[in-house]
CSV table of C-alpha atoms in Angstrom, one decimal:
chain,number,residue,atom,x,y,z
O,1184,UNK,CA,199.8,111.3,65.0
O,1185,UNK,CA,197.5,108.5,63.8
O,1186,UNK,CA,195.9,106.5,66.8
O,1187,UNK,CA,196.9,103.3,67.1
O,1188,UNK,CA,194.5,99.8,68.6
O,1189,UNK,CA,195.2,99.0,72.6
O,1190,UNK,CA,193.2,96.9,74.6
O,1191,UNK,CA,190.5,98.7,76.9
O,1192,UNK,CA,192.7,97.6,80.1
O,1193,UNK,CA,195.3,99.7,78.8
O,1194,UNK,CA,193.7,102.4,77.7
O,1195,UNK,CA,192.2,102.7,81.4
O,1196,UNK,CA,195.1,102.2,83.2
O,1197,UNK,CA,196.8,104.8,80.8
O,1198,UNK,CA,194.2,107.3,81.8
O,1199,UNK,CA,193.8,106.3,85.3
O,1200,UNK,CA,197.6,106.4,85.9
O,1201,UNK,CA,197.8,109.7,83.8
O,1202,UNK,CA,194.9,111.2,86.1
O,1203,UNK,CA,196.6,110.3,89.3
O,1204,UNK,CA,200.2,111.1,88.3
O,1205,UNK,CA,198.8,115.2,88.0
O,1206,UNK,CA,196.7,114.3,90.9
O,1207,UNK,CA,199.6,113.9,92.7
O,1208,UNK,CA,202.1,116.3,91.6
O,1209,UNK,CA,199.7,119.3,91.6
O,1210,UNK,CA,200.4,120.1,88.1
O,1211,UNK,CA,199.8,118.5,84.3
O,1212,UNK,CA,203.3,117.8,84.3
O,1213,UNK,CA,204.0,114.1,83.7
O,1214,UNK,CA,206.9,112.4,81.3
O,1215,UNK,CA,205.7,109.5,78.6
O,1216,UNK,CA,207.8,107.7,80.7
O,1217,UNK,CA,206.4,108.2,84.2
O,1218,UNK,CA,202.8,107.8,82.6
O,1219,UNK,CA,203.8,104.8,81.4
O,1220,UNK,CA,205.6,103.2,84.6
O,1221,UNK,CA,202.7,103.4,86.7
O,1222,UNK,CA,200.3,102.5,84.1
O,1223,UNK,CA,202.4,99.5,83.5
O,1224,UNK,CA,202.8,99.9,79.9
O,1225,UNK,CA,205.3,100.7,77.3
O,1226,UNK,CA,206.0,103.9,76.7
O,1227,UNK,CA,204.9,103.5,73.1
O,1228,UNK,CA,201.6,102.6,74.3
O,1229,UNK,CA,200.8,106.0,75.8
O,1230,UNK,CA,200.9,108.5,73.1
O,1231,UNK,CA,200.2,106.2,70.2
O,1232,UNK,CA,197.0,105.5,72.1
O,1233,UNK,CA,195.5,108.9,71.9
O,1234,UNK,CA,197.4,110.8,69.1
O,1235,UNK,CA,198.5,114.0,71.1
O,1236,UNK,CA,198.3,115.4,74.3
O,1237,UNK,CA,195.1,117.1,73.9
O,1238,UNK,CA,193.5,113.5,72.8
O,1239,UNK,CA,194.7,112.0,76.0
O,1240,UNK,CA,193.5,114.8,78.0
O,1241,UNK,CA,190.5,114.8,76.8
O,1242,UNK,CA,190.3,111.0,76.8
O,1243,UNK,CA,191.7,111.2,80.8
O,1244,UNK,CA,188.6,113.4,81.5
O,1245,UNK,CA,186.1,111.8,80.1
O,1246,UNK,CA,187.5,108.4,81.3
O,1247,UNK,CA,187.2,110.1,85.1
O,1248,UNK,CA,183.4,111.0,83.7
O,1249,UNK,CA,182.9,106.9,83.1
O,1250,UNK,CA,183.9,106.1,87.1
O,1251,UNK,CA,180.8,107.4,88.3
O,1252,UNK,CA,176.6,107.4,87.5
O,1253,UNK,CA,177.5,111.6,88.4
O,1254,UNK,CA,177.7,112.3,84.2
O,1255,UNK,CA,175.0,109.9,82.9
O,1256,UNK,CA,172.6,111.2,85.6
O,1257,UNK,CA,173.5,114.9,84.2
O,1258,UNK,CA,172.8,113.9,80.8
O,1259,UNK,CA,169.4,112.1,81.0
O,1260,UNK,CA,168.1,115.6,83.3
O,1261,UNK,CA,169.3,117.3,80.2
O,1262,UNK,CA,168.0,115.6,77.6
O,1263,UNK,CA,165.2,114.9,78.8
O,1264,UNK,CA,162.0,116.1,76.5
O,1265,UNK,CA,160.6,118.0,79.9
O,1266,UNK,CA,161.8,119.7,82.5
O,1267,UNK,CA,160.7,121.8,85.4
O,1268,UNK,CA,162.7,123.9,88.1
O,1269,UNK,CA,163.2,120.3,90.2
O,1270,UNK,CA,164.9,118.8,87.4
O,1271,UNK,CA,166.8,121.6,87.2
O,1272,UNK,CA,168.1,122.0,90.8
O,1273,UNK,CA,168.9,118.1,90.8
O,1274,UNK,CA,171.2,119.1,87.8
O,1275,UNK,CA,172.9,121.9,89.9
O,1276,UNK,CA,172.6,119.0,92.9
O,1277,UNK,CA,174.3,116.6,91.2
O,1278,UNK,CA,177.2,118.3,89.8
O,1279,UNK,CA,177.8,119.6,93.5
O,1280,UNK,CA,178.0,116.1,94.3
O,1281,UNK,CA,180.7,115.3,91.4
O,1282,UNK,CA,182.9,118.8,91.6
O,1283,UNK,CA,185.0,117.6,94.6
O,1284,UNK,CA,185.5,114.4,92.8
O,1285,UNK,CA,186.9,116.0,89.7
O,1286,UNK,CA,188.0,119.3,91.6
O,1287,UNK,CA,192.0,118.4,92.0
O,1288,UNK,CA,192.5,118.1,88.5
O,1289,UNK,CA,189.8,120.2,86.8
O,1290,UNK,CA,191.2,122.8,88.2
O,1291,UNK,CA,194.4,122.0,86.8
O,1292,UNK,CA,193.4,121.9,83.3
O,1293,UNK,CA,191.5,125.2,83.9
O,1294,UNK,CA,194.4,127.5,85.1
O,1295,UNK,CA,196.5,125.5,81.9
O,1296,UNK,CA,193.6,126.2,79.7
O,1297,UNK,CA,195.1,130.1,79.7
O,1298,UNK,CA,197.8,128.9,78.8
O,1299,UNK,CA,197.7,125.6,76.7
O,1300,UNK,CA,196.0,125.0,73.9
O,1301,UNK,CA,195.7,121.1,74.7
O,1302,UNK,CA,194.2,121.4,78.2
O,1303,UNK,CA,191.9,124.0,77.0
O,1304,UNK,CA,190.5,121.7,74.8
O,1305,UNK,CA,190.3,119.5,77.0
O,1306,UNK,CA,188.7,121.0,80.1
O,1307,UNK,CA,186.3,122.8,77.2
O,1308,UNK,CA,185.4,119.4,75.7
O,1309,UNK,CA,184.0,118.7,79.7
O,1310,UNK,CA,183.1,122.2,80.7
O,1311,UNK,CA,181.6,123.8,77.7
O,1312,UNK,CA,180.6,120.8,75.4
O,1313,UNK,CA,178.8,118.8,78.6
O,1314,UNK,CA,178.1,121.3,81.6
O,1315,UNK,CA,177.9,124.4,79.8
O,1316,UNK,CA,175.3,123.2,77.3
O,1317,UNK,CA,173.2,121.0,79.5
O,1318,UNK,CA,172.2,123.8,81.5
O,1319,UNK,CA,171.6,125.8,78.5
O,1320,UNK,CA,169.3,122.9,77.3
O,1321,UNK,CA,167.5,122.4,80.4
O,1322,UNK,CA,167.3,126.4,81.0
O,1323,UNK,CA,165.7,126.9,77.5
O,1324,UNK,CA,163.3,124.7,77.8
O,1325,UNK,CA,162.5,126.1,81.4
O,1326,UNK,CA,162.2,129.6,79.1
O,1327,UNK,CA,159.9,128.2,77.1
O,1328,UNK,CA,157.8,127.2,79.6
O,1329,UNK,CA,157.9,131.0,81.1
O,1330,UNK,CA,159.8,129.9,84.2
O,1331,UNK,CA,162.9,132.0,84.1
O,1332,UNK,CA,163.0,135.1,86.4
O,1333,UNK,CA,163.2,138.9,85.3
O,1334,UNK,CA,164.5,138.9,82.0
O,1335,UNK,CA,166.7,136.3,82.0
O,1336,UNK,CA,167.9,134.3,78.3
O,1337,UNK,CA,168.4,130.8,79.2
O,1338,UNK,CA,171.9,131.0,77.4
O,1339,UNK,CA,172.9,134.0,79.9
O,1340,UNK,CA,171.6,132.3,83.2
O,1341,UNK,CA,173.1,129.3,81.7
O,1342,UNK,CA,176.5,130.9,81.9
O,1343,UNK,CA,175.9,132.2,85.5
O,1344,UNK,CA,174.8,129.6,86.9
O,1345,UNK,CA,177.8,127.6,85.0
O,1346,UNK,CA,180.1,130.7,86.8
O,1347,UNK,CA,178.6,129.9,90.6
O,1348,UNK,CA,179.5,126.2,90.2
O,1349,UNK,CA,182.8,126.7,88.3
O,1350,UNK,CA,185.7,125.0,90.2
O,1351,UNK,CA,187.2,127.9,89.9
O,1352,UNK,CA,184.3,129.6,92.6
O,1353,UNK,CA,185.1,125.8,95.0
O,1354,UNK,CA,188.9,126.9,94.6
O,1355,UNK,CA,188.1,129.9,95.9
O,1356,UNK,CA,185.6,129.4,98.8
O,1357,UNK,CA,186.2,126.2,100.4
O,1358,UNK,CA,190.3,125.6,99.6
O,1359,UNK,CA,190.7,129.6,99.9
O,1360,UNK,CA,188.0,130.5,102.5
O,1361,UNK,CA,187.4,127.4,104.2
O,1362,UNK,CA,183.7,126.7,103.3
O,1363,UNK,CA,182.7,123.4,103.9
O,1364,UNK,CA,181.2,121.3,101.0
O,1365,UNK,CA,178.0,121.6,102.4
O,1366,UNK,CA,178.0,125.3,102.9
O,1367,UNK,CA,179.1,125.6,99.1
O,1368,UNK,CA,176.4,123.6,98.1
O,1369,UNK,CA,174.1,125.1,99.7
O,1370,UNK,CA,174.8,128.9,99.0
O,1371,UNK,CA,175.1,127.9,95.0
O,1372,UNK,CA,171.4,126.3,95.2
O,1373,UNK,CA,169.8,129.4,96.9
O,1374,UNK,CA,171.5,131.9,95.2
O,1375,UNK,CA,170.8,130.2,91.4
O,1376,UNK,CA,167.1,129.5,92.9
O,1377,UNK,CA,166.3,133.1,93.7
O,1378,UNK,CA,168.4,135.0,90.6
O,1379,UNK,CA,167.0,132.2,88.0
O,1380,UNK,CA,163.8,130.9,88.4
O,1381,UNK,CA,160.8,132.3,88.4
O,1382,UNK,CA,158.4,132.1,92.2
O,1383,UNK,CA,155.8,130.5,91.2
O,1384,UNK,CA,152.5,132.4,92.2
């Protein structure tokens, strides 16, 4: 279905309503009528605006990214011409600060991505196309400078770091085991520092 133009205010209202409904229900299920009612728009506006459900889910996740400066700061670090170990750790720390904000819907997208191609597309856009890609860029620069520990290559090191800071890790340790937010943050930074980065002489 072809997207139709709508106002930015209407678009934002739909995306915010979709995120809130998913977080409230604890599952990626909300009818077109439910979203329209919550956003204060017509039912026709909802999917006409985004083409299909995949477009809506992706736009919803990107819209959430625009509501804080976390993603902008992550992008600035990953796209910088140079990056040292502290820049890399700062990148990880910014993500760890952002993770609790996106977790309620992020973990739903992650779970649904196993069987739902539209959820997978939206989740991959943010987790692989943004976060993992940024890790690979930064670690690629560190690898080129000889600053990765052991025999790590940038791509594999990035995938390891990504697994350690993934929402599923948050679910297991914070939600499942009762770790505090600070315990999770400190453990991730300590592990990443010791596993991935080379020690300075």
